[in-house]
Coordinates of C-alpha atoms and ligand atoms in Angstrom, one line a residue:
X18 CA -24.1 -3.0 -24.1
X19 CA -22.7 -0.5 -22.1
X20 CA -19.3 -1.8 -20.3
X21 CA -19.0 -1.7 -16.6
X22 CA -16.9 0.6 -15.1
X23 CA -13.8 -1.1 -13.1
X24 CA -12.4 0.5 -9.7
X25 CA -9.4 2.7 -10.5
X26 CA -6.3 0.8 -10.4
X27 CA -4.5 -0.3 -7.5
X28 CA -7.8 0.3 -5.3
X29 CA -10.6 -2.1 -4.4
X30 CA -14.0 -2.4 -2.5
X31 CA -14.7 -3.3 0.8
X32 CA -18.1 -5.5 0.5
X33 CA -20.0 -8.3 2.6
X34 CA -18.8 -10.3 3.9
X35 CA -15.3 -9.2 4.1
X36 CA -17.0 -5.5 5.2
X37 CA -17.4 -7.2 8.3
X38 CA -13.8 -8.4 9.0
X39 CA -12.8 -5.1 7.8
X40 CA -14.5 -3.1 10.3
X41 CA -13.6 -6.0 13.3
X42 CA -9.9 -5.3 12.1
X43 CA -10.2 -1.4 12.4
X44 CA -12.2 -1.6 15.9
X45 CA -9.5 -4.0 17.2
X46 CA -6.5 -2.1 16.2
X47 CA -8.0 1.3 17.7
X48 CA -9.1 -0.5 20.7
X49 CA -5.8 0.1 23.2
X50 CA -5.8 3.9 22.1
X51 CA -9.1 4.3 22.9
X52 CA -8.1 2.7 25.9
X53 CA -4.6 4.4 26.8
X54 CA -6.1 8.2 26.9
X55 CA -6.1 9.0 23.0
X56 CA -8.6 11.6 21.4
X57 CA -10.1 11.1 18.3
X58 CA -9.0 13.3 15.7
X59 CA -9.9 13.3 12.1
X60 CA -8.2 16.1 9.1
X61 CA -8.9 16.6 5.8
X62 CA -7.6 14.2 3.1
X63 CA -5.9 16.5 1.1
X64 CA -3.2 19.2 2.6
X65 CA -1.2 21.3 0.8
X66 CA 1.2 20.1 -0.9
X67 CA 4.4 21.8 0.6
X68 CA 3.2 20.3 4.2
X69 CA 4.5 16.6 2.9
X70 CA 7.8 17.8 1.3
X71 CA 8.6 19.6 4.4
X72 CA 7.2 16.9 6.8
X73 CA 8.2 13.7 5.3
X74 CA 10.7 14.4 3.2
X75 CA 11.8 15.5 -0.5
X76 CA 14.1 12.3 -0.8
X77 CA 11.9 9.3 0.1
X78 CA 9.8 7.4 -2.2
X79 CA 6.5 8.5 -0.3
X80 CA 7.3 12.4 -1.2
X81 CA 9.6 12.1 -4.8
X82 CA 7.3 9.9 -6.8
X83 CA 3.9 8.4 -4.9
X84 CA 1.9 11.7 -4.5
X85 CA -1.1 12.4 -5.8
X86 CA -0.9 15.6 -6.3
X87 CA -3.6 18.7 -8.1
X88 CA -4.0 21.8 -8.1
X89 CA -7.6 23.4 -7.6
X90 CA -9.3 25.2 -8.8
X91 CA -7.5 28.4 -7.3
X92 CA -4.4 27.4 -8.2
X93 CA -3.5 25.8 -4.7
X94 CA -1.0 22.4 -4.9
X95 CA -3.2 20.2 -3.3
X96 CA -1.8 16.3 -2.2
X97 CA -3.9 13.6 -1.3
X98 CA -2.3 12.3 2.3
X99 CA -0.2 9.7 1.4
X100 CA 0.6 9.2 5.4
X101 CA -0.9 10.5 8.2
X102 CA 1.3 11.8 10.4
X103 CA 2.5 15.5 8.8
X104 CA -1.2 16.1 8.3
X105 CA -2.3 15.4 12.2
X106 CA 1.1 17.2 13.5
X107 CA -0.1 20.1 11.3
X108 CA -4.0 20.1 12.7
X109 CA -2.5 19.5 16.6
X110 CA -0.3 22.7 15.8
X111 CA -2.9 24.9 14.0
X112 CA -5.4 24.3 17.0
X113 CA -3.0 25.0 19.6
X114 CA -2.8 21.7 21.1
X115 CA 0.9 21.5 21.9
X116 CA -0.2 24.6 23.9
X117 CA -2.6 22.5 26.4
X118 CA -2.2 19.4 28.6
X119 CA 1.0 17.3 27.3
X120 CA 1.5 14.8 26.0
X121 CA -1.3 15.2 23.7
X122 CA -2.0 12.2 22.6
X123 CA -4.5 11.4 19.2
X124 CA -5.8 8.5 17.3
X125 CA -6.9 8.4 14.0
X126 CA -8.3 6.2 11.2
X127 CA -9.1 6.7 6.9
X128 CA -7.6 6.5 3.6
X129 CA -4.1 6.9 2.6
X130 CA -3.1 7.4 -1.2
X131 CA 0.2 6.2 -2.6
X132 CA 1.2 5.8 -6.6
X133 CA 2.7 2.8 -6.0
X134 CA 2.7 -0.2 -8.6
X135 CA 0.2 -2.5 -7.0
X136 CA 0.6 -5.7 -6.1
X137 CA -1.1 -8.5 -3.3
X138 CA -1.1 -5.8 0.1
X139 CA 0.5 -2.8 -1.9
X140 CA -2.6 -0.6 -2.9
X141 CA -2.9 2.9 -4.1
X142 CA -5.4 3.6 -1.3
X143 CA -5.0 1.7 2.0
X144 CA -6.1 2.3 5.3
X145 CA -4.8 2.7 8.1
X146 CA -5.3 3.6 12.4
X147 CA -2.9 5.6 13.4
X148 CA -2.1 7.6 16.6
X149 CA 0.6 10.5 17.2
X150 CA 1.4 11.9 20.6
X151 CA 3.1 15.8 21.0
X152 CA 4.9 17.1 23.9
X153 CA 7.1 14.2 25.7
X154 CA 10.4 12.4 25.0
X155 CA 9.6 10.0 27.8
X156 CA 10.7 6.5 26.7
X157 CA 7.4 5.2 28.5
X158 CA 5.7 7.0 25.8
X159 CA 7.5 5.2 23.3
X160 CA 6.9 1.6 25.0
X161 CA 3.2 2.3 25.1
X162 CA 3.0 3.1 21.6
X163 CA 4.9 -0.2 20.6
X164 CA 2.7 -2.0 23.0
X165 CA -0.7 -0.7 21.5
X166 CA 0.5 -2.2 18.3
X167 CA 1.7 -5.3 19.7
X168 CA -1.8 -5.8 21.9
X169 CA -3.9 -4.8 19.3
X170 CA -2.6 -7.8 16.8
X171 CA -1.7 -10.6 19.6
X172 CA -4.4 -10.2 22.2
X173 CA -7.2 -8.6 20.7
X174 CA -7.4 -9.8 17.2
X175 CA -4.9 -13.4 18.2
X176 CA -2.6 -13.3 15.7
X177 CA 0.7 -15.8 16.2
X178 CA 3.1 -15.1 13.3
X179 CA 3.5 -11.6 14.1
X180 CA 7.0 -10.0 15.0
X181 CA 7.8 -6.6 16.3
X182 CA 11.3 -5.4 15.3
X183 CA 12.2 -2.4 16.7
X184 CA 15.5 -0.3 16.8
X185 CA 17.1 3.4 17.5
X186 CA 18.3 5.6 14.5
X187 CA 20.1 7.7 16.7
X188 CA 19.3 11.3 16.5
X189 CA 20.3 14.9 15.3
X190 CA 23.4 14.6 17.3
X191 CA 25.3 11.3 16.7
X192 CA 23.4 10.1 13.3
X193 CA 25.9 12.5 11.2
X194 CA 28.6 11.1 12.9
X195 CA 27.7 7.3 12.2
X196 CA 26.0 8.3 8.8
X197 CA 29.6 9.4 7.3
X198 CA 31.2 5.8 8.7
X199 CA 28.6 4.2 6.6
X200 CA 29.0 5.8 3.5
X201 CA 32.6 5.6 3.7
X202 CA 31.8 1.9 4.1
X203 CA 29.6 1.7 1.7
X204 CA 32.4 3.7 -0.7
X205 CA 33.9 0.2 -0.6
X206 CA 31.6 -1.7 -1.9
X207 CA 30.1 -3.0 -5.6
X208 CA 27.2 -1.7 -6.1
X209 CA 25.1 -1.4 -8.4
X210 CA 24.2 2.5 -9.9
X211 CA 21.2 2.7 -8.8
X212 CA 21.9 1.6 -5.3
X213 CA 25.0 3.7 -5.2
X214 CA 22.4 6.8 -6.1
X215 CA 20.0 5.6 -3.2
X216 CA 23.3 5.8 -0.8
X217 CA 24.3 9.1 -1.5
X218 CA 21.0 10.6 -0.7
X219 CA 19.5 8.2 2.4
X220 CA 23.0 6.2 2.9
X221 CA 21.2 4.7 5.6
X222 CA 18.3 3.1 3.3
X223 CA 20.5 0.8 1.5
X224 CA 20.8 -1.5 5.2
X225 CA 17.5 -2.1 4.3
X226 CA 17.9 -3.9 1.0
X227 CA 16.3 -6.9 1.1
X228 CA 18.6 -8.3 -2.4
X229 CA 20.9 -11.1 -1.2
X230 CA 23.5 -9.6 -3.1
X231 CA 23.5 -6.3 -1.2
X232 CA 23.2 -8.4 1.8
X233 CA 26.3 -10.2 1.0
X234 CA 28.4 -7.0 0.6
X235 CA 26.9 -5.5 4.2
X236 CA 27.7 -7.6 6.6
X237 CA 30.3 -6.0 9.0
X238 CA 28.4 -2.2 7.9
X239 CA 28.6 -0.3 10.8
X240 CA 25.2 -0.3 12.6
X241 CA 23.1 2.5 14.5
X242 CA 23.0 1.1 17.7
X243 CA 26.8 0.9 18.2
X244 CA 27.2 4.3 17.9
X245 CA 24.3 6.0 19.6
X246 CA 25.2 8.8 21.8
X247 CA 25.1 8.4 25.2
X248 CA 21.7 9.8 25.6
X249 CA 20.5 8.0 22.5
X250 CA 21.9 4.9 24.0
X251 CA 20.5 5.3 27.5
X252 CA 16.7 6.1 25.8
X253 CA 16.9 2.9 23.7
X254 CA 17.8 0.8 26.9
X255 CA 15.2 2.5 28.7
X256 CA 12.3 1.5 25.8
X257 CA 13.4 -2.0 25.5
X258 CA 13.3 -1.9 29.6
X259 CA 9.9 -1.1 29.1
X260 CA 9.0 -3.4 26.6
X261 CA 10.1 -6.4 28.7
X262 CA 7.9 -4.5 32.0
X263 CA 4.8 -4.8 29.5
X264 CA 5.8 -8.3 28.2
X265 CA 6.1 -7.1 24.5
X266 CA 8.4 -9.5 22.6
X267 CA 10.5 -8.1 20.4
X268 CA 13.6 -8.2 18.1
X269 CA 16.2 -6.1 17.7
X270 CA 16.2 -5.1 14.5
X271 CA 19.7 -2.6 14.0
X272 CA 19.7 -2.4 10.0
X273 CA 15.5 -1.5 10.3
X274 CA 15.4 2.0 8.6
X275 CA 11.8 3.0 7.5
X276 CA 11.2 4.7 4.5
X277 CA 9.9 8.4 6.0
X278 CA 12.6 10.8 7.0
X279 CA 11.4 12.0 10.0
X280 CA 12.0 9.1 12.8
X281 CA 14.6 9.4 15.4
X282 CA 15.6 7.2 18.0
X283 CA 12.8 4.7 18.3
X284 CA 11.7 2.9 15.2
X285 CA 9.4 -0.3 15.3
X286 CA 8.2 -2.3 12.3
X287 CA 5.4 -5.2 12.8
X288 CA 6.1 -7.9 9.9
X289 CA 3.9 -10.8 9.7
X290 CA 5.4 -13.8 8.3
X291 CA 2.5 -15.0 6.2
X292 CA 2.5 -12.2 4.1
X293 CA 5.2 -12.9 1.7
X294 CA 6.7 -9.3 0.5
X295 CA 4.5 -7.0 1.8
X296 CA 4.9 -8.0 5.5
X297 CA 5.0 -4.9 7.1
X298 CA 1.2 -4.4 9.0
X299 CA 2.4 -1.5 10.8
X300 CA 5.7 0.7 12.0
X301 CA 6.1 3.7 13.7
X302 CA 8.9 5.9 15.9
X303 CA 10.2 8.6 17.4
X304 CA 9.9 12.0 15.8
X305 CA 11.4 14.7 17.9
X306 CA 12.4 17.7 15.6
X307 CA 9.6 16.8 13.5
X308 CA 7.3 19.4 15.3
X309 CA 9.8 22.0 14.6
X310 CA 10.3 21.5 11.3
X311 CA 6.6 22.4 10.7
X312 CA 7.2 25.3 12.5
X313 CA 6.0 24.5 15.8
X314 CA 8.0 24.2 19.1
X315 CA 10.8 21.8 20.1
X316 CA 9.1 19.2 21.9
X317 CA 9.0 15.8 21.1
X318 CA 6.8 13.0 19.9
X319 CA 6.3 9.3 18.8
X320 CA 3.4 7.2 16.8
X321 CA 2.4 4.8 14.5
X322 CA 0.6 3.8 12.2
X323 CA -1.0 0.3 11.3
X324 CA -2.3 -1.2 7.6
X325 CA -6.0 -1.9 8.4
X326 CA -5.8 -4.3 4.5
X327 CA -2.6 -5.9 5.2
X328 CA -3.9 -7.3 8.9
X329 CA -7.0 -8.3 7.6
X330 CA -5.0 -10.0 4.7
X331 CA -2.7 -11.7 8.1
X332 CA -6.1 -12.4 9.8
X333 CA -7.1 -14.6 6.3
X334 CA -3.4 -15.5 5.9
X335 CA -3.7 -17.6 9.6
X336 CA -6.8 -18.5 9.2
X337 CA -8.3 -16.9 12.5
X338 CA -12.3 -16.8 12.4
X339 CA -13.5 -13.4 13.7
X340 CA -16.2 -13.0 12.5
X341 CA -19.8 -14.6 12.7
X342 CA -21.1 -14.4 9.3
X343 CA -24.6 -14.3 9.2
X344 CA -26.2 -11.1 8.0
X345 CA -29.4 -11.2 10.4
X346 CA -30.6 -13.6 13.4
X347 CA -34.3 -13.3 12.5
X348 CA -36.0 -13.5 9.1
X349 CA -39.4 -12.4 8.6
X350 CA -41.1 -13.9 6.0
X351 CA -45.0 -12.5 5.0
X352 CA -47.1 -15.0 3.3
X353 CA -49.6 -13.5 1.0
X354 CA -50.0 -9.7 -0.1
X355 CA -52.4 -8.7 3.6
X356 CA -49.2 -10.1 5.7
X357 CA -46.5 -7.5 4.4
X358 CA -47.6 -4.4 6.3
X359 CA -47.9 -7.1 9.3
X360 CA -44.1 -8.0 8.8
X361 CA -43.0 -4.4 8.2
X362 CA -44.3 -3.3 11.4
X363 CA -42.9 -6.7 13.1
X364 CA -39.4 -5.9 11.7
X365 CA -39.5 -2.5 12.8
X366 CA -40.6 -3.7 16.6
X367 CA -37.7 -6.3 16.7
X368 CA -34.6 -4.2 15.5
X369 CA -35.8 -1.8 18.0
X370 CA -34.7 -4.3 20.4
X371 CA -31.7 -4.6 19.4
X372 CA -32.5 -8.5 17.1
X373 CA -31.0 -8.2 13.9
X374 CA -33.7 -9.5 11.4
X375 CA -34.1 -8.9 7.8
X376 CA -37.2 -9.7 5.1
X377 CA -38.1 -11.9 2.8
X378 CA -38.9 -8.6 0.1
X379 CA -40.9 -8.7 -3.3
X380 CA -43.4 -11.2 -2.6
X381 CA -41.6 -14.2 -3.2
X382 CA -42.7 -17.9 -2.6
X383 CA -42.2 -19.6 1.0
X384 CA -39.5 -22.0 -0.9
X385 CA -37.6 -18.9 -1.5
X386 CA -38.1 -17.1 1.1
X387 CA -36.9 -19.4 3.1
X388 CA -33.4 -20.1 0.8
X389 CA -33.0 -16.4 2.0
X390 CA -33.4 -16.8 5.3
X391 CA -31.0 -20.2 5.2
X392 CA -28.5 -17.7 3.5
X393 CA -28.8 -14.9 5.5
X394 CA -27.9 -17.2 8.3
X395 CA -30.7 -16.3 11.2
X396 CA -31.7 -18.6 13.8
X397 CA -35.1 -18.3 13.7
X398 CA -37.5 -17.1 10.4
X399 CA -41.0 -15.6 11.4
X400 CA -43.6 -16.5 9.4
X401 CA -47.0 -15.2 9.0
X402 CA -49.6 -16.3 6.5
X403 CA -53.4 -15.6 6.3
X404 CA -54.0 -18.2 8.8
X405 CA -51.6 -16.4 11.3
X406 CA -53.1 -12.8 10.6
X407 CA -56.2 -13.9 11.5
X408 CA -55.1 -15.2 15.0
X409 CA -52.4 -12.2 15.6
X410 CA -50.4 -15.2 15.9
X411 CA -47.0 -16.0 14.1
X412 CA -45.0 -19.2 13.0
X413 CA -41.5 -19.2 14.2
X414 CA -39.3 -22.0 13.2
X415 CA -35.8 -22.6 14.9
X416 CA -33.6 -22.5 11.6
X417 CA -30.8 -24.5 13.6
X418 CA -32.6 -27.6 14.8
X419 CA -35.8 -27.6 12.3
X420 CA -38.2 -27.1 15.1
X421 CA -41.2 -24.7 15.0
X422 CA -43.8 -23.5 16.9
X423 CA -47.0 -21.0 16.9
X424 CA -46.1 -17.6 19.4
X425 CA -48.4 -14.9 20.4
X426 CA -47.6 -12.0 18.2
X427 CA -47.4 -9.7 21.2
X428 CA -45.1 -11.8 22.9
X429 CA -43.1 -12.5 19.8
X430 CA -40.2 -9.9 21.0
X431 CA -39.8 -10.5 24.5
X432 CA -39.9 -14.9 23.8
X433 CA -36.7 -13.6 20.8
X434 CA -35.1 -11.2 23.1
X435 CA -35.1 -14.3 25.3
X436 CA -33.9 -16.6 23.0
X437 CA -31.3 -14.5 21.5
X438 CA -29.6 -11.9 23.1
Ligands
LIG30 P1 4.2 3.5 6.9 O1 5.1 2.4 7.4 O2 4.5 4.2 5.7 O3 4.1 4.6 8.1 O4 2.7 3.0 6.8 C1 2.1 2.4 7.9 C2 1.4 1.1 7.5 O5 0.5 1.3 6.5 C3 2.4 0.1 6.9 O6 3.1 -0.7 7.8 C4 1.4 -0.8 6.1 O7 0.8 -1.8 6.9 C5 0.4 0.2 5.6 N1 0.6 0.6 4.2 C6 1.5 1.6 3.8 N2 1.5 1.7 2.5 C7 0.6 0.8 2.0 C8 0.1 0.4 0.7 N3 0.5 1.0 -0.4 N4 -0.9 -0.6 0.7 C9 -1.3 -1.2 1.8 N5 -0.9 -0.9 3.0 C10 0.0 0.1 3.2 C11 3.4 5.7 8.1 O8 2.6 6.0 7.2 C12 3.7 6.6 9.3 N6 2.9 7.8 9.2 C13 3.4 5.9 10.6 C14 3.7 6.7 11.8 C15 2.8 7.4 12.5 N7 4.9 6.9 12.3 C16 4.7 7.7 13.4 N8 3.5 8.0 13.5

């Protein structure tokens, strides 16, 4: 026998029923920028290659070894995105949009690829909705991105055991300054080679380490936000002002460093605490220079972007029921070869009206036709037999309380309509 072929590694399939909860997940979290004046805006999945080392950076993880990188046929070096934001900066750019209306403000949603070693919420493709606003350093801007996040997960899809961290990484002006304290700080300390390595070329990653024993060694490291310049300082007080106006609650989180280069200033993380280690469902900042680095003009800009599997695994991990199951509310079931065409045209005439009903197919007996219908959780199955043809009549039997009862076939949409919708 031929052997079934698996998924690639690190990837899976979205199927019923967890489709369902999927797509509730990826509605809910692009619900506030739909709301809050974002376009739609959609790019290819692959962008050369060069657009990623520039635009996120040679020395993170993302850019140095999770790429999925080919070259085509023509010789181009092509990368599958691995994150979304260098690819929509580059698309806002390349269509002018930074020379329109600002802010411009877009939201976006599809596949991200990362080499990563997999593991329960790490995947090598993941999804996630993103959005990325051009054109404004307005700390409102950045409260109403942090807020999206945070109303999208409480509110909309109700889930309690999420936490918002957010801090400031300072900017082009006073991060040099505090970044030499730190390493001369962390000069000081044991650690191990291949930390020591990580500090020399992000210094500012190793706060991040989640080992104890790196912990231990960094407790009076000197921190961001005590040594943001004054305008720095005066925009962080400003978002957090904000935050508190829109009732967003959230930590302060001074040794949060994310693992892109671009952010500065305002950095947010949302961990859920269910999740065990990958408990990040979303993060996002402040990007001013970014735009100019990919060779557009010095305005600014902040986004985000939030794991469409890793709040669908938080959704499972509290337990939340979001979605009704059932796969149709009315199952037609023929009786006899003379009642399919009957059905077919039945079924057609009912989804038309917006019922969601599904068939018993392939002729089978009324015991199993109606095992599918029990399964497919309708409300009500339709039945029509020779008995019913003959009368242009049809059985319909409530699948809830066992009822049933003999309907006019011509009537037979309005009396659902009625009954379901
Ligand atoms: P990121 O933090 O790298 O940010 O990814 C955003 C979210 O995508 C993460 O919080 C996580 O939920 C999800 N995610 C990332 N990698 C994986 C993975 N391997 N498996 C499952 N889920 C994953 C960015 O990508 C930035 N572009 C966000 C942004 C937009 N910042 C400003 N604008």
């Amino acid at each position: 026998m031929t052997e079934l072929f698996k998924a690639p590694k690190g990837t899976y399939d979205v199927i019923p029923p967890f489709s369902a909860l999927w797509l509730k997940v990826r509605d809910a979290l692009s619900t506030p920028p739909r709301n809050s004046g974002y376009g739609y805006i959609e790019t290819p999945i692959f962008e050369d290659t060069a657009l990623f080392v520039r635009g996120v950076g040679e020395s993170t993880d993302v850019v140095s070894k999770e790429m999925y990188t080919f070259e085509d046929k023509g010789g181009r070096s092509l990368t599958l995105k691995p994150e979304g934001t260098a690819g929509v900066l580059r698309a806002m750019l390349e269509n002018r949009m930074d020379r329109g209306a600002l802010p411009a403000k877009v939201w976006y949603t599809g596949p991200h690829f990362r080499y990563e070693q997999p593991q329960s919420g790490r995947y090598r493709q993941h999804t996630q909705v993103g959005v990325e606003t051009i054109g404004s350093s307005d700390p409102a801007l950045d409260a109403e991105v942090i807020w999206m996040a945070h109303h999208a997960q409480r509110n909309i899809l109700g889930l309690k055991q999420v936490r918002i961290l957010v801090n400031s990484l300072g900017c082009h002006e006073c991060r040099p300054g505090y970044r030499q304290k730190l390493v001369e700080f962390l000069n000081k300390c044991d650690l191990d080679e291949a930390t020591r390595a990580r500090a020399e070329i992000n210094p500012l990653r190793v706060l991040d380490d989640k080992r104890q024993v790196v912990q231990d060694q960094l407790k009076d490291a000197p921190l961001m936000p005590d040594n943001l310049c004054a305008a720095c300082s005066e925009h962080h007080e400003k978002v957090l002002g904000y935050l508190d106006v829109l009732g967003v609650q959230y930590e302060k989180a001074p040794r949060l460093v994310r693992g892109l280069d671009y952010y500065v200033r305002t950095t947010f993380e949302c961990v859920h605490d269910g999740l065990g280690a990958q408990s990040a469902i979303g993060g996002g900042g402040r990007y001013d220079g970014l735009i100019e680095t990919l060779g557009g003009p010095a305005i600014g800009g902040v986004g985000f972007g939030l794991g469409v599997d890793r709040t669908c695994l938080a959704v499972q991990a509290e337990g939340l029921k979001l979605v009704d199951e059932a796969s149709a509310e009315v199952f037609l079931i023929p009786v006899g070869q003379a009642a399919i065409t009957k059905v077919v045209g039945l079924a057609g005439d009912i989804r038309a009206a917006g019922i969601n009903a599904d068939i018993a197919y392939d002729g089978r007996s009324i015991k199993a036709a109606m095992k599918s219908a029990d399964r497919s959780g309708a409300k009500f199955a339709v039945i029509i037999g020779e008995d019913e043809m003959a009368s242009s009549t049809a059985v319909v039997k409530n699948l809830v309380d066992g009822s049933q009862e003999s309907l006019a076939v011509e009537s037979l949409v309005s009396v659902l309509l009625d009954r379901i919708k």
